[in-house]
Short mmCIF file of C-alpha atoms in Angstrom, two decimals:
data_model
loop_
_atom_site.label_atom_id
_atom_site.label_comp_id
_atom_site.label_asym_id
_atom_site.label_seq_id
_atom_site.Cartn_x
_atom_site.Cartn_y
_atom_site.Cartn_z
CA MET O 11 81.07 79.49 70.21
CA ASP O 12 78.54 76.97 71.55
CA ILE O 13 77.36 77.24 75.17
CA ASP O 14 74.78 75.22 77.09
CA PHE O 15 73.26 76.40 80.37
CA ASP O 16 70.93 75.02 83.03
CA CYS O 17 70.13 76.96 86.20
CA THR O 18 71.14 75.08 89.37
CA MET O 19 69.02 77.27 91.69
CA CYS O 20 72.13 78.17 93.71
CA GLY O 21 70.99 81.78 94.14
CA LYS O 22 74.49 83.18 93.67
CA CYS O 23 73.35 85.49 90.87
CA CYS O 24 70.84 87.04 93.30
CA HIS O 25 73.37 88.33 95.85
CA ASN O 26 75.40 91.53 96.25
CA LEU O 27 74.30 93.35 93.13
CA ARG O 28 73.66 96.72 91.60
CA LEU O 29 70.98 95.47 89.25
CA PRO O 30 70.07 97.64 86.22
CA LEU O 31 66.39 98.57 86.09
CA THR O 32 64.15 100.20 83.52
CA VAL O 33 62.28 103.31 84.66
CA PRO O 34 58.99 101.39 85.27
CA GLU O 35 60.92 98.65 87.09
CA ALA O 36 62.62 101.23 89.29
CA ILE O 37 59.25 102.71 90.24
CA THR O 38 57.99 99.24 91.17
CA TRP O 39 61.18 98.51 93.11
CA LEU O 40 60.83 101.71 95.14
CA ARG O 41 57.13 101.11 95.81
CA ARG O 42 58.13 97.76 97.32
CA GLY O 43 60.35 99.64 99.76
CA HIS O 44 63.72 98.62 98.30
CA GLN O 45 66.81 100.77 97.76
CA THR O 46 67.60 102.29 94.37
CA GLN O 47 70.64 104.21 93.18
CA LEU O 48 71.76 106.08 90.06
CA PHE O 49 75.10 105.33 88.40
CA LEU O 50 76.37 108.14 86.17
CA GLU O 51 79.14 108.17 83.58
CA ALA O 52 79.74 110.41 80.57
CA ILE O 53 81.47 110.15 77.21
CA PRO O 54 83.20 113.17 75.62
CA TRP O 55 81.38 113.75 72.33
CA PRO O 56 83.15 116.59 70.49
CA GLU O 57 81.73 115.47 67.14
CA GLU O 58 79.37 112.87 65.77
CA PRO O 59 81.14 109.58 64.94
CA PRO O 60 80.78 108.02 61.46
CA GLU O 61 77.51 106.16 60.88
CA ASP O 62 79.35 102.85 60.54
CA ASN O 63 80.77 103.14 64.08
CA LEU O 64 78.39 100.64 65.68
CA ILE O 65 79.85 100.91 69.18
CA ALA O 66 79.35 104.68 69.15
CA ALA O 67 75.82 104.21 67.83
CA HIS O 68 75.07 101.86 70.74
CA LYS O 69 76.40 104.40 73.25
CA ARG O 70 74.52 107.25 71.61
CA ARG O 71 71.11 105.59 71.71
CA ARG O 72 71.34 104.96 75.46
CA SER O 73 72.69 108.38 76.49
CA PHE O 74 71.48 111.98 76.49
CA PRO O 75 73.33 115.07 75.27
CA ALA O 76 74.82 117.56 77.70
CA SER O 77 77.95 119.65 78.11
CA SER O 78 80.80 120.08 80.55
CA GLY O 79 82.11 123.59 80.14
CA SER O 80 82.41 123.93 76.37
CA LEU O 81 82.92 120.19 75.80
CA PRO O 82 79.90 118.34 74.34
CA ILE O 83 79.29 115.07 76.19
CA ARG O 84 76.75 112.29 76.37
CA VAL O 85 75.60 111.12 79.79
CA VAL O 86 74.70 107.52 80.57
CA ALA O 87 72.44 107.13 83.61
CA VAL O 88 71.78 103.65 84.96
CA ILE O 89 69.11 103.16 87.61
CA VAL O 90 70.02 100.19 89.78
CA ALA O 91 68.45 98.07 92.48
CA ALA O 92 71.09 98.17 95.21
CA PHE O 93 71.49 95.39 97.75
CA ASP O 94 74.23 93.67 99.72
CA GLY O 95 73.61 90.05 100.53
CA PRO O 96 70.53 88.36 99.06
CA CYS O 97 68.04 90.15 96.86
CA PRO O 98 65.10 91.32 99.01
CA ASN O 99 62.83 89.23 96.78
CA LEU O 100 64.83 86.01 97.22
CA LYS O 101 63.14 83.32 99.30
CA GLU O 102 64.92 80.93 101.64
CA ASP O 103 64.62 78.10 99.11
CA MET O 104 66.40 80.30 96.52
CA ARG O 105 63.26 80.91 94.52
CA CYS O 106 62.36 84.42 93.35
CA GLY O 107 59.42 85.90 95.22
CA VAL O 108 58.47 88.12 92.26
CA TYR O 109 59.39 85.67 89.51
CA GLY O 110 56.50 86.60 87.25
CA SER O 111 57.42 90.29 87.35
CA ARG O 112 61.18 90.11 87.87
CA PRO O 113 63.33 92.71 86.06
CA LEU O 114 64.30 92.23 82.43
CA VAL O 115 67.97 91.77 83.27
CA CYS O 116 67.04 88.83 85.51
CA ARG O 117 64.94 87.26 82.77
CA ILE O 118 67.83 87.53 80.34
CA TYR O 119 70.59 86.25 82.63
CA PRO O 120 73.08 84.72 81.94
CA ALA O 121 72.94 86.05 78.37
CA GLU O 122 74.45 89.46 77.65
CA ILE O 123 72.45 92.54 76.70
CA ASN O 124 75.35 94.59 75.34
CA PRO O 125 75.96 93.36 71.78
CA PHE O 126 79.69 94.05 72.12
CA ILE O 127 80.25 91.93 75.24
CA PRO O 128 80.67 88.19 74.54
CA LEU O 129 79.19 85.74 77.01
CA ASN O 130 81.94 84.40 79.28
CA PRO O 131 80.84 81.75 81.80
CA GLU O 132 83.92 82.48 83.94
CA GLN O 133 82.59 85.99 84.62
CA LYS O 134 79.22 84.74 85.82
CA ALA O 135 78.22 83.84 89.36
CA CYS O 136 76.88 80.44 88.37
CA PRO O 137 78.76 77.31 89.51
CA PRO O 138 80.73 75.29 86.92
CA GLU O 139 78.10 72.55 86.71
CA ALA O 140 75.56 75.07 85.38
CA TRP O 141 77.66 75.03 82.22
CA THR O 142 79.56 71.75 82.18
CA GLN O 143 76.57 69.52 82.99
CA ALA O 144 73.99 71.56 81.09
CA THR O 145 71.92 70.13 78.25
CA THR O 146 69.90 73.21 77.26
CA PRO O 147 71.42 75.14 74.32
CA LEU O 148 72.04 78.83 75.01
CA LEU O 149 74.50 79.86 72.28
CA ARG O 150 75.22 78.27 68.96
CA GLN O 151 78.03 79.81 66.91
CA GLY O 152 77.85 82.84 69.19
CA ASN O 153 74.13 83.42 68.65
CA ILE O 154 71.28 83.12 71.16
CA VAL O 155 69.14 80.14 70.16
CA ASP O 156 66.27 80.70 72.60
CA ALA O 157 63.71 82.89 70.81
CA GLN O 158 62.23 84.17 74.08
CA ILE O 159 65.58 85.29 75.45
CA ALA O 160 66.46 86.90 72.12
CA ALA O 161 63.18 88.83 72.22
CA LEU O 162 63.84 89.94 75.80
CA ILE O 163 67.30 91.20 74.86
CA ALA O 164 65.79 93.24 72.04
CA GLU O 165 63.14 94.57 74.44
CA SER O 166 65.80 95.53 76.97
CA ARG O 167 67.88 97.41 74.39
CA ASN O 168 64.82 99.24 73.07
CA THR O 169 63.61 100.12 76.57
CA ASP O 170 67.06 101.37 77.52
CA ALA O 171 66.93 103.79 74.60
CA ALA O 172 63.31 104.76 75.26
CA ASP O 173 64.12 105.62 78.90
CA VAL O 174 66.79 108.18 77.98
CA ASP O 175 64.55 111.27 78.07
CA ALA O 176 63.03 110.23 81.39
CA LYS O 177 66.52 109.78 82.88
CA ALA O 178 67.56 113.23 81.66
CA ALA O 179 64.43 114.71 83.26
CA LEU O 180 65.15 112.74 86.44
CA CYS O 181 68.66 114.15 86.73
CA GLU O 182 67.40 117.68 86.22
CA ALA O 183 64.62 117.24 88.78
CA LEU O 184 67.06 115.93 91.40
CA GLY O 185 69.74 118.51 90.66
CA ILE O 186 72.22 115.84 89.60
CA ALA O 187 75.07 117.33 87.57
CA SER O 188 78.26 115.44 88.46
CA VAL O 189 79.47 112.47 86.49
CA ALA O 190 82.47 110.17 86.07
CA LEU O 191 84.43 109.67 82.88
CA SER O 192 83.27 106.58 81.00
CA ASN O 193 85.45 103.51 81.61
CA GLU O 194 87.07 105.15 84.63
CA GLY O 195 84.32 104.96 87.22
CA PHE O 196 80.85 106.07 88.24
CA VAL O 197 79.35 108.82 90.31
CA VAL O 198 76.75 107.02 92.40
CA TYR O 199 73.76 108.89 93.79
CA THR O 200 71.56 107.56 96.57
CA PRO O 201 68.63 109.98 96.71
CA ASP O 202 65.94 109.92 99.38
CA PRO O 203 63.61 107.09 98.26
CA SER O 204 60.41 109.14 98.40
CA ALA O 205 62.01 112.01 96.48
CA LEU O 206 63.40 109.59 93.91
CA LEU O 207 60.06 107.85 93.47
CA SER O 208 58.25 111.16 92.99
CA ALA O 209 60.88 112.38 90.51
CA LEU O 210 60.76 109.08 88.58
CA GLU O 211 56.98 109.17 88.32
CA SER O 212 57.12 112.76 87.05
CA ALA O 213 59.98 111.99 84.65
CA GLN O 214 58.16 109.00 83.22
CA ALA O 215 55.14 111.17 82.48
CA ALA O 216 57.15 114.00 80.93
CA ILE O 217 56.65 114.45 77.20
CA THR O 218 58.83 117.48 76.61
CA SER O 219 62.56 117.25 76.00
CA VAL O 220 64.91 118.44 78.73
CA ARG O 221 67.45 121.01 77.64
CA PRO O 222 71.10 119.91 77.97
CA GLN O 223 72.57 120.57 81.41
CA SER O 224 76.09 121.65 82.30
CA TRP O 225 77.92 118.83 84.08
CA GLN O 226 81.17 118.49 85.98
CA PHE O 227 83.43 115.45 85.78
CA VAL O 228 84.71 113.84 88.97
CA SER O 229 87.83 111.68 88.94
CA ASN O 230 90.30 110.09 91.32
CA ARG O 231 93.11 110.70 88.84
CA SER O 232 94.77 114.08 88.57
CA ALA O 233 95.88 113.27 85.01
CA THR O 234 92.25 112.79 83.98
CA VAL O 235 91.23 116.08 85.59
CA ASP O 236 94.07 117.90 83.82
CA ALA O 237 93.19 116.33 80.46
CA LEU O 238 89.52 117.26 80.77
CA ARG O 239 90.33 120.81 81.80
CA SER O 240 92.66 121.11 78.80
CA VAL O 241 89.64 120.70 76.51
CA ASP O 242 87.58 123.25 78.50
CA ALA O 243 85.57 120.72 80.48
CA VAL O 244 84.69 121.26 84.14
CA ALA O 245 86.48 118.67 86.26
CA SER O 246 87.24 118.12 89.94
CA GLU O 247 89.32 115.60 91.81
CA ARG O 248 87.46 113.28 94.10
CA SER O 249 89.23 114.70 97.15
CA ALA O 250 87.85 118.15 96.39
CA TRP O 251 84.34 116.95 95.61
CA GLU O 252 81.98 116.05 98.41
CA THR O 253 78.25 115.54 98.63
CA GLU O 254 76.00 113.85 101.15
CA SER O 255 73.97 111.96 98.60
CA ALA O 256 76.67 110.84 96.15
CA GLU O 257 80.05 109.14 95.99
CA PHE O 258 82.66 108.45 93.36
CA LEU O 259 83.48 104.83 92.64
CA GLY O 260 86.55 104.09 90.57
CA PHE O 261 86.42 101.46 87.89
CA PHE O 262 85.53 98.01 89.18
CA PRO O 263 84.69 94.66 87.52
CA ASP O 264 81.67 94.77 85.25
CA GLU O 265 79.91 91.95 87.07
CA VAL O 266 79.25 94.25 90.05
CA ILE O 267 76.58 95.95 87.98
CA GLY O 268 74.12 93.18 87.39
CA ASN O 269 74.47 91.06 84.31
CA SER O 270 78.26 91.16 83.94
CA GLY O 271 78.16 94.65 82.52
CA SER O 272 75.41 93.71 80.10
CA ASN O 273 73.76 97.07 80.48
CA ALA O 274 76.92 99.03 79.79
#
């Protein structure tokens, strides 16, 4: 597949997002006074997949081990910049006010970070002319041709894996122990900003591994709850699970979370 792309400066990709951040980016975002959330999902992991299972290897490197009852799981925690309407850093002329230090996912857009998600212009916020009238090569035979973007994608993947221990420590520090089943939804936490910033700074500095926590699954489907309980996992239906600082969001289109699900 060959794809060309030229930014039209429409600003559509800078509105109504839950934008994935690295741990250092999240600290910077909070220090600027912006809102940050945590999106949690977990994958049942009863045994290690074969080494040639590349999708499983990708999920493993960006998740931390835990358990739900007697079921081994791996938890994926995504720290996101949360905003409705324009990004707080977007200027009236649609230029980025922090362009030189904008998050990695913004630098990479519209390319995908997840190696198993193909770039689909129809799933992006950009107008048709950004693709149809473009002259700058982005993909050639399915491969990124811009060396800088390719390097940023590699950096993002490596940072995502490197942040895993800090995210595990963050969850433990904040007492977070509820999670959604992968591909079904997310449990979304909105901690107090000052508490989150303090916990992030401490988690980033931690050098010791966090012991696996015991987690409960939350679902809006009774069949999912029954299936999880049948394998000795702890599971609750959304209607029976309430917390002031968290909510359950059922599955929604990937593009809601930043780069068309590129961090998934």
